[in-house]
Short mmCIF file of C-alpha atoms in Angstrom, two decimals:
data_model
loop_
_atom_site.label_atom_id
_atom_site.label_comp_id
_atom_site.label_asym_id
_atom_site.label_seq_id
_atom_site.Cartn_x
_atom_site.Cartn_y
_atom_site.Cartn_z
CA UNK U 77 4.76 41.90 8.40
CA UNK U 78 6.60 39.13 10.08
CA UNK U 79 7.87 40.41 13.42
CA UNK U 80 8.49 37.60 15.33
CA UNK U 81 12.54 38.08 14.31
CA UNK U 82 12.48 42.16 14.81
CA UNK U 83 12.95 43.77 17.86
CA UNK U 84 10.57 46.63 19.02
CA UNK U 85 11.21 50.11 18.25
CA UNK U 86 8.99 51.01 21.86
CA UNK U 87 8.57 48.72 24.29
CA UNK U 88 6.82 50.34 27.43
CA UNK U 89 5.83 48.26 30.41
CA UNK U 90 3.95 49.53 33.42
CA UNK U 91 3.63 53.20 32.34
CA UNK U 92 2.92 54.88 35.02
CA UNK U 93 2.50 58.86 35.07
CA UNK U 94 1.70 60.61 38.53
CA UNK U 95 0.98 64.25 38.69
CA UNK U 96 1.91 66.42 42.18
CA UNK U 97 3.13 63.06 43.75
CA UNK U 98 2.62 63.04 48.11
CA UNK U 99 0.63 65.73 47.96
CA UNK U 100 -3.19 66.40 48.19
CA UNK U 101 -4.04 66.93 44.63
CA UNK U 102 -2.16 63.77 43.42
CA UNK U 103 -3.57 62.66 39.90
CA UNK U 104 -2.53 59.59 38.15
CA UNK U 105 -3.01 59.86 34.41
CA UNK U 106 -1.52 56.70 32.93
CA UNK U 107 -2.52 53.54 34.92
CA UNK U 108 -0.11 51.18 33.59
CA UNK U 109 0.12 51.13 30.06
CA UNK U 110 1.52 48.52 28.22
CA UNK U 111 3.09 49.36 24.19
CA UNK U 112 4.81 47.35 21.62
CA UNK U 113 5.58 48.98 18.25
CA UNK U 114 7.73 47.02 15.91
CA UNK U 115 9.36 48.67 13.18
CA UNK U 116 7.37 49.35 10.03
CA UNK U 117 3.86 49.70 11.83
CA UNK U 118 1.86 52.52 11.89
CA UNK U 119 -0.41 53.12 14.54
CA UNK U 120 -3.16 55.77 15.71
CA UNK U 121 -3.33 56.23 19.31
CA UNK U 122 -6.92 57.76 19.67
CA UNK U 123 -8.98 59.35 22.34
CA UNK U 124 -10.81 61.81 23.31
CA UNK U 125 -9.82 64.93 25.64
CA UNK U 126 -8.94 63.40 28.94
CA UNK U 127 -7.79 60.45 28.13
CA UNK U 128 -4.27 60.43 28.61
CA UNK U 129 -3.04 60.60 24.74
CA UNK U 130 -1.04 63.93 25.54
CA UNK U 131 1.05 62.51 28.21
CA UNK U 132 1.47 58.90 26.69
CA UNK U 133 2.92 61.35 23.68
CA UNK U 134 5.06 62.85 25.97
CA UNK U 135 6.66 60.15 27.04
CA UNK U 136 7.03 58.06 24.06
CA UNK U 137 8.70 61.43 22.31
CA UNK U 138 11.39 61.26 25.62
CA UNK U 139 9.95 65.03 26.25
CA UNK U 140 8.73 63.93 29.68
CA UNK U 141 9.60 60.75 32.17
CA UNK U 142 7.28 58.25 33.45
CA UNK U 143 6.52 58.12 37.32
CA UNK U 144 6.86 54.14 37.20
CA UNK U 145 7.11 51.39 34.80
CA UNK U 146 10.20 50.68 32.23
CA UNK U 147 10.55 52.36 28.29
CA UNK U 148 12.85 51.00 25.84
CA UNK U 149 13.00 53.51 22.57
CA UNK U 150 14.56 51.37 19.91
CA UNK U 151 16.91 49.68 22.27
CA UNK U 152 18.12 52.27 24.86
CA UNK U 153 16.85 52.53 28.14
CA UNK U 154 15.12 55.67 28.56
CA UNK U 155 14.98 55.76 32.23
CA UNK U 156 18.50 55.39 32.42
CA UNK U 157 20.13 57.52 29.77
CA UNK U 158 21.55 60.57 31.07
CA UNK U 159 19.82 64.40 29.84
CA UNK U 160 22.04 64.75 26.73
CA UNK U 161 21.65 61.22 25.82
CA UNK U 162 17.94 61.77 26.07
CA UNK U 163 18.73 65.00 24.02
CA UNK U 164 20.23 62.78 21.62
CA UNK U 165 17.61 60.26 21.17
CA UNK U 166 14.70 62.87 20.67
CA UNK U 167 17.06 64.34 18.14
CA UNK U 168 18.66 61.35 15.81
CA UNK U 169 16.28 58.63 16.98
CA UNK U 170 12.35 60.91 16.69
CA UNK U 171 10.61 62.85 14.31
CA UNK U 172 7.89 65.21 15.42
CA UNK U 173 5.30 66.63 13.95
CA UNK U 174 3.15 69.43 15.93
CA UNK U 175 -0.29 70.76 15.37
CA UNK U 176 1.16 73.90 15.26
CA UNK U 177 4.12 73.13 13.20
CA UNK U 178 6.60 74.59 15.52
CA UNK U 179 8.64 76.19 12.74
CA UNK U 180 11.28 79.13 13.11
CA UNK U 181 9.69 82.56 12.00
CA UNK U 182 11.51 84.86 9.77
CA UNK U 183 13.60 81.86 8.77
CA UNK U 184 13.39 80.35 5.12
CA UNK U 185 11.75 76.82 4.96
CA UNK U 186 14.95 75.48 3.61
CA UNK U 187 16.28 76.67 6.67
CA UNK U 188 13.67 75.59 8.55
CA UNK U 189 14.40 71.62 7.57
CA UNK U 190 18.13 71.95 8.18
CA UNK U 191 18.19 73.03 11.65
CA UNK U 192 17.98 69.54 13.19
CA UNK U 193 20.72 68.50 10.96
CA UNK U 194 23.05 71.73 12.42
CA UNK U 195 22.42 70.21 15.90
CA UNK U 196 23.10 66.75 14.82
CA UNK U 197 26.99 67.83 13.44
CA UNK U 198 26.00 67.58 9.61
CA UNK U 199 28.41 69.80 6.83
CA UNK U 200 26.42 72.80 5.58
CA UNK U 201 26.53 70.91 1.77
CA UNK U 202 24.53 68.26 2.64
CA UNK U 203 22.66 69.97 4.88
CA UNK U 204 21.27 72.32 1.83
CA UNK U 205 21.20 69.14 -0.36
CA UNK U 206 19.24 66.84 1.74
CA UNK U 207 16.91 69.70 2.71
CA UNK U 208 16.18 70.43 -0.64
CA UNK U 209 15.73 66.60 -1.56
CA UNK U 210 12.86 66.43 1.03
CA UNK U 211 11.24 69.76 0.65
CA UNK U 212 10.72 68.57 -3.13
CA UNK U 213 9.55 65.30 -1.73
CA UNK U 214 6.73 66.71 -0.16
CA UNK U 215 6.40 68.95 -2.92
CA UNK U 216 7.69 72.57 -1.36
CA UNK U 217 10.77 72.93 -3.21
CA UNK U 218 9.74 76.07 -5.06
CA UNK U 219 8.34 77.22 -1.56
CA UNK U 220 11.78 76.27 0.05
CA UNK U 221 13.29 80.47 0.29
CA UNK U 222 9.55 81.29 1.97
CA UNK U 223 9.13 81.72 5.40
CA UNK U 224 6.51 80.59 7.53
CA UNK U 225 4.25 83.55 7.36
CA UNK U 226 4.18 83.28 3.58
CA UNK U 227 2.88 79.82 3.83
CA UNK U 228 -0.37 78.11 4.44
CA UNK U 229 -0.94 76.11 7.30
CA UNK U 230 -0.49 72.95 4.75
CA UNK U 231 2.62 74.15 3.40
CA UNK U 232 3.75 75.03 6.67
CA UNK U 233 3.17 71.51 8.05
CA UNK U 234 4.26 69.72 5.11
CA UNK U 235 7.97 71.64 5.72
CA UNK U 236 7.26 70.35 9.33
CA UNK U 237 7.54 66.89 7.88
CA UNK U 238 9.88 67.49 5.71
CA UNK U 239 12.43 68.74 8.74
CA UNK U 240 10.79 66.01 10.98
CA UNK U 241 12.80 63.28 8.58
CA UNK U 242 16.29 64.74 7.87
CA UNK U 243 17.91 62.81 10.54
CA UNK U 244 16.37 59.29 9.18
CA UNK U 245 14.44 59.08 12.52
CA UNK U 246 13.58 55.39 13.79
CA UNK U 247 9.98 56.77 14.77
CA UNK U 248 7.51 59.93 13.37
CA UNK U 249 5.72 60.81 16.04
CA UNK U 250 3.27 63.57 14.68
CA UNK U 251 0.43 64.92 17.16
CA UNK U 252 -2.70 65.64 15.63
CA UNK U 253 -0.77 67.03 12.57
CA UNK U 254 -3.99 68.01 10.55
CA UNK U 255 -5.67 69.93 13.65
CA UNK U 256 -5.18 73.13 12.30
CA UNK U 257 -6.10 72.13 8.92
CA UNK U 258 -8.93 72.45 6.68
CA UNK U 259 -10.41 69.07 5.74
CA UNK U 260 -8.74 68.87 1.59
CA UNK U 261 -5.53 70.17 3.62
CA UNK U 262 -5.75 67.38 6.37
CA UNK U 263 -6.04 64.88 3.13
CA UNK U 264 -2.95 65.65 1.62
CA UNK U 265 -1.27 65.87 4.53
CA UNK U 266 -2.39 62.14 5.35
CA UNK U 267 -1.15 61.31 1.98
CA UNK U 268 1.80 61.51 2.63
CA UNK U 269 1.76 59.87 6.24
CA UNK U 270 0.31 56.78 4.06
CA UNK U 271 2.84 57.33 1.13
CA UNK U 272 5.81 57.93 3.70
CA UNK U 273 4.83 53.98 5.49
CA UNK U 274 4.24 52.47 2.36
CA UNK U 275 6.74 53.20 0.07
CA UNK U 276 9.78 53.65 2.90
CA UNK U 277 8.53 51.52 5.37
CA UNK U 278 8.54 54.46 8.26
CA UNK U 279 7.18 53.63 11.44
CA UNK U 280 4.81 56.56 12.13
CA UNK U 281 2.69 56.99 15.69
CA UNK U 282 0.31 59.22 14.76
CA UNK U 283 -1.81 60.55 18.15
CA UNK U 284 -5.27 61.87 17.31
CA UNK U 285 -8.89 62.67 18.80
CA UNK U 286 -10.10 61.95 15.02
CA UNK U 287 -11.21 58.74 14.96
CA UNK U 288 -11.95 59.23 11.29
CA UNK U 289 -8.30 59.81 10.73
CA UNK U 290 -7.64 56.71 13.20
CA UNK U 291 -9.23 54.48 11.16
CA UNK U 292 -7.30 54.72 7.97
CA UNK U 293 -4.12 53.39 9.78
CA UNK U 294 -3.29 49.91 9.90
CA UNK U 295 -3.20 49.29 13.80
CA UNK U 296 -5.40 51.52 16.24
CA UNK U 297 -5.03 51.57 20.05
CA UNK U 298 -7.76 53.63 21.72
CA UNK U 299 -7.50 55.42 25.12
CA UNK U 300 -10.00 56.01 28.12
CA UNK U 301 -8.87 57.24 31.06
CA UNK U 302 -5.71 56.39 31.09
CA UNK U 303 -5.81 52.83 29.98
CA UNK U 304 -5.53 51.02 27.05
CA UNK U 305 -9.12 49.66 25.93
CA UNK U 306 -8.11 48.08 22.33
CA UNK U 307 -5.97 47.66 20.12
CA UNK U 308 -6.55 46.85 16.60
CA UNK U 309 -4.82 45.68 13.57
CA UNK U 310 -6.17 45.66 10.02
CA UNK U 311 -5.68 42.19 8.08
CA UNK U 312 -5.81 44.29 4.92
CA UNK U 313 -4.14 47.88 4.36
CA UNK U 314 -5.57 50.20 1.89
CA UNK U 315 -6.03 53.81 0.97
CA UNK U 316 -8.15 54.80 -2.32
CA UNK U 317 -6.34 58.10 -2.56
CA UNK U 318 -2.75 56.69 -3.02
#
């Protein structure tokens, strides 16, 4: 990927993140981190329990602020933008995908993939069309009028991906999406992570403790402590299942 003519989809300099700031039990978590992810990549950021994965998450999903240091998310400012433009951008510009899904109970799956789309202004028709069209993509159209608690936790999270694209997101940001899954589960569920970057060209984040999982992604940036301690890209991408 040539990306010396694209610019970056995150561009964090300086990340600072400061817990209970002036008082006694101040606690820095992120010690300056430095990011670049141009569009296309996909990129593991592993580490183990501790190390600072959950809140550099945080802020590259806009669902928390850094103490210090500047964020650009796919050219807007993120420090600067206002609460609803922030709203916005998690909205139209992310797509998350949760451990624990974070789908709607006693609501259909169908219904389940739309709702971002009903916050974003889209016409009912194409809401139920474009649902439908990603649902089968993942292969849970036939699932699409059950709800959650008639799913398994891999149907469930493949409707979580499913949802997490109906806006055409510039980032998937999915957070140790196969933690509640079985290991065949957690395979399929990578499958189409690798299928989703290779075939659309999605730029996908993925943040894990696995660093099994880690390794089949092109570019891997590791954690400790708070810091960046490496970060790796592949000269050669490949996956024997796809």
């Amino acid at each position: 990927m040539n990306q010396s003519f694209q610019a970056p989809l995150i561009e964090m300099q300086g990340i600072v993140k400061t817990y209970n700031v002036g008082k006694e039990n101040e606690l820095e978590i992120l010690h300056g981190i430095d990011l670049t992810v141009y569009p296309g990549e996909f990129v593991a950021i592993v580490g183990e329990s501790g190390s600072g994965k959950s809140t550099l998450m945080n802020i590259i999903g806009v669902l928390d602020q850094p103490t210090a240091g500047s964020y650009r998310l796919d050219g807007v400012d993120v420090q600067r933008a206002s609460r609803d433009e922030m709203s916005e951008v998690r909205n139209k510009k992310i797509g998350f995908v949760f451990q624990n899904f974070n789908l709607i109970g006693r609501t259909t799956a169908q219904r389940n993939v739309e709702l971002p789309m009903l916050y974003a202004g889209v016409g009912a028709r194409q809401r139920e069309q474009r649902a439908r069209e990603l649902l089968a993509m993942v292969g849970m159209e036939q699932r699409r009028f059950h709800q959650p608690n008639e799913l398994s936790g891999g149907q469930k999270q493949r409707v979580a991906i499913a949802r997490s694209l109906v806006n055409d997101p510039a980032i998937l940001l999915a957070d140790e999406p196969t933690g509640a899954l079985d290991s065949e589960t957690s395979r399929h569920v990578m499958d189409i992570f690798h299928t989703l970057h290779r075939q659309q060209g999605k730029t996908i984040v993925l943040i894990t403790h696995s660093q099994e999982l880690a390794a089949e992604c092109p570019r891997v940036i590791t954690l400790k402590d708070g810091n960046i301690i490496s970060d790796q890209r592949k000269e050669a991408y490949g996956h024997a299942n796809l």
